[in-house]
Amino acid sequence: METSPRAPVHPVKFLFYNDRGLRAGWRLLIFLLIVLEVPNLVLSILNHMGKLPPAGPPPSSIPPSQIISAIGVFLWVLLASWIMSRIERRPVGSYGLPLVRNAVGLFFKGYFFWGFLPLALLLLLFRVIGVFSFGTIILHGTEIVAWAAIWGAVFLMAGLVEEFAFRGYVLQTLADGIGFWPAAIILAVGFARAHMGNPGETKAGILGTFLFAIFAALTLRRTGNLWLAVGAHAGWDWGQSFFFGVADSGLQVQGHLMEPSFHGPGWITGGSVGPEGSVLTLILWAAMTGLFLLLYRSREPALVITSDSRL
């Protein structure tokens, strides 16, 4: 049986489209223009019209300001993702944060078992080898509840913003073009690069951030969404900054529960960056990645977002 030859594809159509629709590179470009350039364009227009207020002091770093800023960023990225979902005719939840039945369970599994608990075990190891003291509790009464809730909200939003921005639409679309793990590695490098401006950051701390990004990408791959990664991110940061009171990416916040101290070499304790800069943390996150591979081998459906469905 003879088949008629396939009609040649017009070069312009080939440049913009493939058999899945608009090519991934163009979709990613549209998304990045919305997220990064539209706000700059709006500000330029308002500035040209004289509608912007005079420049004041830099934004406050106190928790309410951080929460409001993070909510604004998250909603803007979510809006851009929703616009792309209309273009691609997909539910916006397919980009990593679906409102599914097990979302809360995955979040709290991540928060405690893959965030707070590994940090607690790491600091306990520091204590055993004599380079760390937990110190005393310096908050009392309602202060504990208030600051725990405030920092809980701050790091919930930090986890949502950073995971959704780096491993939401961007990762899924880039993976559609070049494959999941090449995309995950590129974005892990970007994630680490974004943390280089933090005060007191070190090379070990940047490498640790890269390893956590790989771990977070793996949880997305194996669970099908970002809820566990958001929980792990928030639980680790809340444990560092509030509960144990250690530096987080070089920053020690107000309103922390304990007043700890380190007394060992920086390559073990993390030095100025905090526990994230310790070589033991690098080993911990590598071990967590391996453990996650074993535990989630077949319990959850794999995330299919690329033509290469192999892990």
GROMACS .gro file of C-alpha atoms in nm:
model
  311
    1MET     CA    1   0.000   0.000   0.000
    2GLU     CA    2   0.150   0.327  -0.106
    3THR     CA    3   0.144   0.631   0.118
    4SER     CA    4   0.148   0.985  -0.008
    5PRO     CA    5   0.459   1.186   0.083
    6ARG     CA    6   0.420   1.425   0.375
    7ALA     CA    7   0.377   1.785   0.271
    8PRO     CA    8   0.687   1.998   0.342
    9VAL     CA    9   0.668   2.216   0.651
   10HIS     CA   10   0.700   2.589   0.592
   11PRO     CA   11   1.031   2.717   0.739
   12VAL     CA   12   0.857   2.984   0.948
   13LYS     CA   13   0.615   2.729   1.093
   14PHE     CA   14   0.904   2.491   1.163
   15LEU     CA   15   1.087   2.770   1.348
   16PHE     CA   16   0.798   2.835   1.585
   17TYR     CA   17   0.611   2.503   1.609
   18ASN     CA   18   0.669   2.132   1.648
   19ASP     CA   19   0.426   1.840   1.682
   20ARG     CA   20   0.340   1.955   2.038
   21GLY     CA   21   0.256   2.313   1.942
   22LEU     CA   22   0.458   2.627   2.006
   23ARG     CA   23   0.820   2.529   2.070
   24ALA     CA   24   0.943   2.524   2.431
   25GLY     CA   25   1.198   2.799   2.376
   26TRP     CA   26   0.937   3.048   2.257
   27ARG     CA   27   0.701   2.958   2.542
   28LEU     CA   28   0.980   3.004   2.792
   29LEU     CA   29   1.071   3.339   2.638
   30ILE     CA   30   0.711   3.461   2.667
   31PHE     CA   31   0.698   3.355   3.031
   32LEU     CA   32   1.026   3.527   3.118
   33LEU     CA   33   0.921   3.845   2.941
   34ILE     CA   34   0.602   3.852   3.148
   35VAL     CA   35   0.779   3.781   3.478
   36LEU     CA   36   1.087   3.997   3.430
   37GLU     CA   37   1.016   4.267   3.174
   38VAL     CA   38   0.651   4.365   3.221
   39PRO     CA   39   0.713   4.504   3.573
   40ASN     CA   40   1.010   4.704   3.441
   41LEU     CA   41   0.798   4.836   3.155
   42VAL     CA   42   0.519   4.942   3.392
   43LEU     CA   43   0.766   5.116   3.621
   44SER     CA   44   0.924   5.296   3.324
   45ILE     CA   45   0.585   5.419   3.204
   46LEU     CA   46   0.486   5.539   3.552
   47ASN     CA   47   0.823   5.708   3.592
   48HIS     CA   48   0.783   5.882   3.255
   49MET     CA   49   0.437   6.002   3.360
   50GLY     CA   50   0.572   6.126   3.694
   51LYS     CA   51   0.345   5.891   3.885
   52LEU     CA   52   0.615   5.721   4.091
   53PRO     CA   53   0.671   5.849   4.447
   54PRO     CA   54   1.019   5.972   4.540
   55ALA     CA   55   1.266   5.698   4.619
   56GLY     CA   56   1.264   5.620   4.988
   57PRO     CA   57   1.477   5.396   5.207
   58PRO     CA   58   1.532   5.036   5.096
   59PRO     CA   59   1.255   4.790   5.184
   60SER     CA   60   1.256   4.672   5.543
   61SER     CA   61   1.385   4.324   5.618
   62ILE     CA   62   1.146   4.273   5.911
   63PRO     CA   63   0.908   3.978   5.872
   64PRO     CA   64   0.588   4.165   5.769
   65SER     CA   65   0.775   4.334   5.485
   66GLN     CA   66   0.928   4.002   5.379
   67ILE     CA   67   0.588   3.832   5.379
   68ILE     CA   68   0.422   4.106   5.173
   69SER     CA   69   0.710   4.112   4.923
   70ALA     CA   70   0.709   3.732   4.889
   71ILE     CA   71   0.331   3.721   4.840
   72GLY     CA   72   0.361   3.982   4.565
   73VAL     CA   73   0.635   3.788   4.385
   74PHE     CA   74   0.450   3.458   4.419
   75LEU     CA   75   0.124   3.602   4.285
   76TRP     CA   76   0.305   3.758   3.989
   77VAL     CA   77   0.476   3.429   3.898
   78LEU     CA   78   0.142   3.252   3.946
   79LEU     CA   79  -0.029   3.503   3.715
   80ALA     CA   80   0.238   3.451   3.449
   81SER     CA   81   0.195   3.075   3.484
   82TRP     CA   82  -0.182   3.111   3.451
   83ILE     CA   83  -0.139   3.315   3.131
   84MET     CA   84   0.084   3.041   2.990
   85SER     CA   85  -0.170   2.778   3.096
   86ARG     CA   86  -0.431   2.957   2.882
   87ILE     CA   87  -0.191   2.961   2.587
   88GLU     CA   88  -0.103   2.593   2.633
   89ARG     CA   89  -0.460   2.491   2.728
   90ARG     CA   90  -0.347   2.320   3.047
   91PRO     CA   91  -0.452   2.359   3.412
   92VAL     CA   92  -0.219   2.594   3.597
   93GLY     CA   93  -0.178   2.328   3.866
   94SER     CA   94   0.011   2.113   3.617
   95TYR     CA   95   0.312   2.342   3.664
   96GLY     CA   96   0.395   2.201   4.006
   97LEU     CA   97   0.144   2.321   4.265
   98PRO     CA   98  -0.183   2.137   4.197
   99LEU     CA   99  -0.456   2.156   4.462
  100VAL     CA  100  -0.467   1.779   4.504
  101ARG     CA  101  -0.584   1.570   4.799
  102ASN     CA  102  -0.237   1.471   4.916
  103ALA     CA  103  -0.084   1.821   4.888
  104VAL     CA  104  -0.104   1.894   5.262
  105GLY     CA  105   0.036   1.552   5.350
  106LEU     CA  106   0.328   1.591   5.111
  107PHE     CA  107   0.398   1.940   5.241
  108PHE     CA  108   0.419   1.828   5.605
  109LYS     CA  109   0.621   1.517   5.514
  110GLY     CA  110   0.866   1.748   5.345
  111TYR     CA  111   0.858   2.002   5.629
  112PHE     CA  112   0.941   1.757   5.907
  113PHE     CA  113   1.106   1.448   5.756
  114TRP     CA  114   1.306   1.615   5.477
  115GLY     CA  115   1.356   1.962   5.625
  116PHE     CA  116   1.346   2.009   6.002
  117LEU     CA  117   1.450   1.658   6.111
  118PRO     CA  118   1.765   1.631   5.892
  119LEU     CA  119   1.875   1.973   6.023
  120ALA     CA  120   1.816   1.866   6.384
  121LEU     CA  121   2.020   1.548   6.329
  122LEU     CA  122   2.298   1.748   6.165
  123LEU     CA  123   2.320   1.991   6.458
  124LEU     CA  124   2.308   1.700   6.703
  125LEU     CA  125   2.608   1.551   6.520
  126PHE     CA  126   2.783   1.889   6.550
  127ARG     CA  127   2.713   1.874   6.925
  128VAL     CA  128   2.846   1.519   6.958
  129ILE     CA  129   3.175   1.601   6.787
  130GLY     CA  130   3.211   1.912   7.003
  131VAL     CA  131   3.178   2.198   6.754
  132PHE     CA  132   2.832   2.325   6.849
  133SER     CA  133   2.624   2.415   7.153
  134PHE     CA  134   2.247   2.454   7.135
  135GLY     CA  135   2.259   2.729   7.396
  136THR     CA  136   1.961   2.847   7.599
  137ILE     CA  137   1.607   2.944   7.507
  138ILE     CA  138   1.586   3.323   7.493
  139LEU     CA  139   1.216   3.367   7.412
  140HIS     CA  140   0.937   3.319   7.664
  141GLY     CA  141   0.561   3.273   7.679
  142THR     CA  142   0.361   3.417   7.394
  143GLU     CA  143   0.679   3.541   7.227
  144ILE     CA  144   0.759   3.184   7.129
  145VAL     CA  145   0.421   3.127   6.963
  146ALA     CA  146   0.422   3.468   6.794
  147TRP     CA  147   0.771   3.442   6.646
  148ALA     CA  148   0.722   3.078   6.551
  149ALA     CA  149   0.412   3.173   6.352
  150ILE     CA  150   0.571   3.482   6.196
  151TRP     CA  151   0.879   3.297   6.076
  152GLY     CA  152   0.662   3.004   5.973
  153ALA     CA  153   0.472   3.238   5.740
  154VAL     CA  154   0.793   3.396   5.610
  155PHE     CA  155   0.953   3.064   5.520
  156LEU     CA  156   0.633   2.916   5.384
  157MET     CA  157   0.627   3.202   5.133
  158ALA     CA  158   1.003   3.171   5.071
  159GLY     CA  159   0.960   2.803   4.991
  160LEU     CA  160   0.664   2.870   4.761
  161VAL     CA  161   0.838   3.154   4.577
  162GLU     CA  162   1.175   2.987   4.524
  163GLU     CA  163   1.042   2.641   4.437
  164PHE     CA  164   0.770   2.770   4.204
  165ALA     CA  165   1.000   3.022   4.037
  166PHE     CA  166   1.284   2.776   3.971
  167ARG     CA  167   1.102   2.443   3.946
  168GLY     CA  168   0.756   2.539   3.828
  169TYR     CA  169   0.678   2.656   3.475
  170VAL     CA  170   1.041   2.725   3.389
  171LEU     CA  171   1.162   2.373   3.469
  172GLN     CA  172   0.869   2.202   3.298
  173THR     CA  173   0.904   2.405   2.981
  174LEU     CA  174   1.282   2.383   2.961
  175ALA     CA  175   1.252   2.007   3.022
  176ASP     CA  176   1.014   1.983   2.728
  177GLY     CA  177   1.293   2.119   2.510
  178ILE     CA  178   1.608   1.952   2.642
  179GLY     CA  179   1.497   1.678   2.885
  180PHE     CA  180   1.424   1.681   3.257
  181TRP     CA  181   1.766   1.634   3.413
  182PRO     CA  182   1.960   1.869   3.184
  183ALA     CA  183   1.697   2.133   3.262
  184ALA     CA  184   1.707   2.055   3.636
  185ILE     CA  185   2.087   2.087   3.644
  186ILE     CA  186   2.085   2.419   3.455
  187LEU     CA  187   1.824   2.562   3.691
  188ALA     CA  188   2.009   2.424   3.996
  189VAL     CA  189   2.310   2.624   3.880
  190GLY     CA  190   2.085   2.929   3.847
  191PHE     CA  191   1.938   2.864   4.192
  192ALA     CA  192   2.286   2.848   4.343
  193ARG     CA  193   2.392   3.159   4.151
  194ALA     CA  194   2.093   3.350   4.290
  195HIS     CA  195   2.218   3.282   4.645
  196MET     CA  196   2.569   3.412   4.582
  197GLY     CA  197   2.472   3.763   4.686
  198ASN     CA  198   2.380   3.656   5.039
  199PRO     CA  199   2.612   3.798   5.307
  200GLY     CA  200   2.871   3.557   5.436
  201GLU     CA  201   2.809   3.305   5.157
  202THR     CA  202   3.087   3.056   5.082
  203LYS     CA  203   3.175   2.815   4.802
  204ALA     CA  204   3.061   2.521   5.015
  205GLY     CA  205   2.733   2.700   5.085
  206ILE     CA  206   2.674   2.760   4.715
  207LEU     CA  207   2.749   2.395   4.639
  208GLY     CA  208   2.506   2.296   4.914
  209THR     CA  209   2.238   2.513   4.757
  210PHE     CA  210   2.299   2.340   4.425
  211LEU     CA  211   2.262   1.996   4.588
  212PHE     CA  212   1.938   2.098   4.754
  213ALA     CA  213   1.806   2.214   4.417
  214ILE     CA  214   1.885   1.871   4.270
  215PHE     CA  215   1.707   1.707   4.565
  216ALA     CA  216   1.403   1.933   4.513
  217ALA     CA  217   1.395   1.848   4.142
  218LEU     CA  218   1.404   1.478   4.229
  219THR     CA  219   1.103   1.517   4.460
  220LEU     CA  220   0.916   1.683   4.174
  221ARG     CA  221   1.013   1.401   3.942
  222ARG     CA  222   0.903   1.127   4.181
  223THR     CA  223   0.591   1.279   4.346
  224GLY     CA  224   0.457   1.470   4.046
  225ASN     CA  225   0.442   1.809   4.220
  226LEU     CA  226   0.639   2.057   4.430
  227TRP     CA  227   0.456   2.028   4.762
  228LEU     CA  228   0.715   1.806   4.931
  229ALA     CA  229   0.998   2.030   4.807
  230VAL     CA  230   0.819   2.341   4.935
  231GLY     CA  231   0.779   2.174   5.275
  232ALA     CA  232   1.143   2.063   5.291
  233HIS     CA  233   1.259   2.413   5.193
  234ALA     CA  234   1.037   2.584   5.451
  235GLY     CA  235   1.111   2.332   5.729
  236TRP     CA  236   1.487   2.357   5.688
  237ASP     CA  237   1.484   2.739   5.683
  238TRP     CA  238   1.240   2.767   5.976
  239GLY     CA  239   1.451   2.526   6.179
  240GLN     CA  240   1.770   2.720   6.108
  241SER     CA  241   1.641   3.072   6.148
  242PHE     CA  242   1.380   3.043   6.423
  243PHE     CA  243   1.405   2.718   6.618
  244PHE     CA  244   1.781   2.667   6.647
  245GLY     CA  245   1.876   3.030   6.581
  246VAL     CA  246   2.170   2.957   6.351
  247ALA     CA  247   2.263   3.158   6.044
  248ASP     CA  248   2.074   3.085   5.722
  249SER     CA  249   2.276   3.176   5.412
  250GLY     CA  250   2.481   3.408   5.630
  251LEU     CA  251   2.186   3.577   5.803
  252GLN     CA  252   2.079   3.540   6.166
  253VAL     CA  253   1.729   3.675   6.219
  254GLN     CA  254   1.564   3.850   6.510
  255GLY     CA  255   1.312   3.657   6.715
  256HIS     CA  256   1.496   3.324   6.720
  257LEU     CA  257   1.422   3.070   6.993
  258MET     CA  258   1.773   2.961   7.095
  259GLU     CA  259   2.108   3.132   7.131
  260PRO     CA  260   2.355   2.874   6.993
  261SER     CA  261   2.730   2.891   6.948
  262PHE     CA  262   2.986   2.728   6.720
  263HIS     CA  263   3.344   2.650   6.820
  264GLY     CA  264   3.508   2.458   6.541
  265PRO     CA  265   3.666   2.499   6.198
  266GLY     CA  266   3.448   2.661   5.935
  267TRP     CA  267   3.465   2.367   5.697
  268ILE     CA  268   3.280   2.160   5.959
  269THR     CA  269   3.049   2.420   6.116
  270GLY     CA  270   2.977   2.613   5.798
  271GLY     CA  271   3.147   2.929   5.918
  272SER     CA  272   2.982   3.258   5.828
  273VAL     CA  273   2.715   3.099   5.607
  274GLY     CA  274   2.579   2.872   5.882
  275PRO     CA  275   2.524   2.493   5.867
  276GLU     CA  276   2.457   2.510   5.491
  277GLY     CA  277   2.828   2.578   5.440
  278SER     CA  278   2.945   2.264   5.620
  279VAL     CA  279   3.094   1.972   5.428
  280LEU     CA  280   2.875   1.751   5.649
  281THR     CA  281   2.569   1.923   5.505
  282LEU     CA  282   2.690   1.840   5.154
  283ILE     CA  283   2.714   1.476   5.259
  284LEU     CA  284   2.373   1.498   5.427
  285TRP     CA  285   2.194   1.634   5.120
  286ALA     CA  286   2.365   1.382   4.892
  287ALA     CA  287   2.252   1.105   5.130
  288MET     CA  288   1.899   1.249   5.141
  289THR     CA  289   1.885   1.238   4.763
  290GLY     CA  290   1.993   0.875   4.759
  291LEU     CA  291   1.744   0.784   5.034
  292PHE     CA  292   1.462   0.958   4.849
  293LEU     CA  293   1.545   0.758   4.537
  294LEU     CA  294   1.507   0.437   4.736
  295LEU     CA  295   1.191   0.531   4.926
  296TYR     CA  296   1.005   0.679   4.631
  297ARG     CA  297   1.112   0.426   4.371
  298SER     CA  298   0.757   0.319   4.283
  299ARG     CA  299   0.524   0.456   4.547
  300GLU     CA  300   0.432   0.768   4.352
  301PRO     CA  301   0.366   0.815   3.980
  302ALA     CA  302   0.660   0.956   3.788
  303LEU     CA  303   0.621   1.306   3.651
  304VAL     CA  304   0.595   1.297   3.273
  305ILE     CA  305   0.686   1.639   3.142
  306THR     CA  306   0.935   1.553   2.870
  307SER     CA  307   0.961   1.329   2.568
  308ASP     CA  308   1.225   1.128   2.759
  309SER     CA  309   1.025   0.955   3.032
  310ARG     CA  310   1.326   0.778   3.179
  311LEU     CA  311   1.472   0.903   3.509
   0.00000   0.00000   0.00000
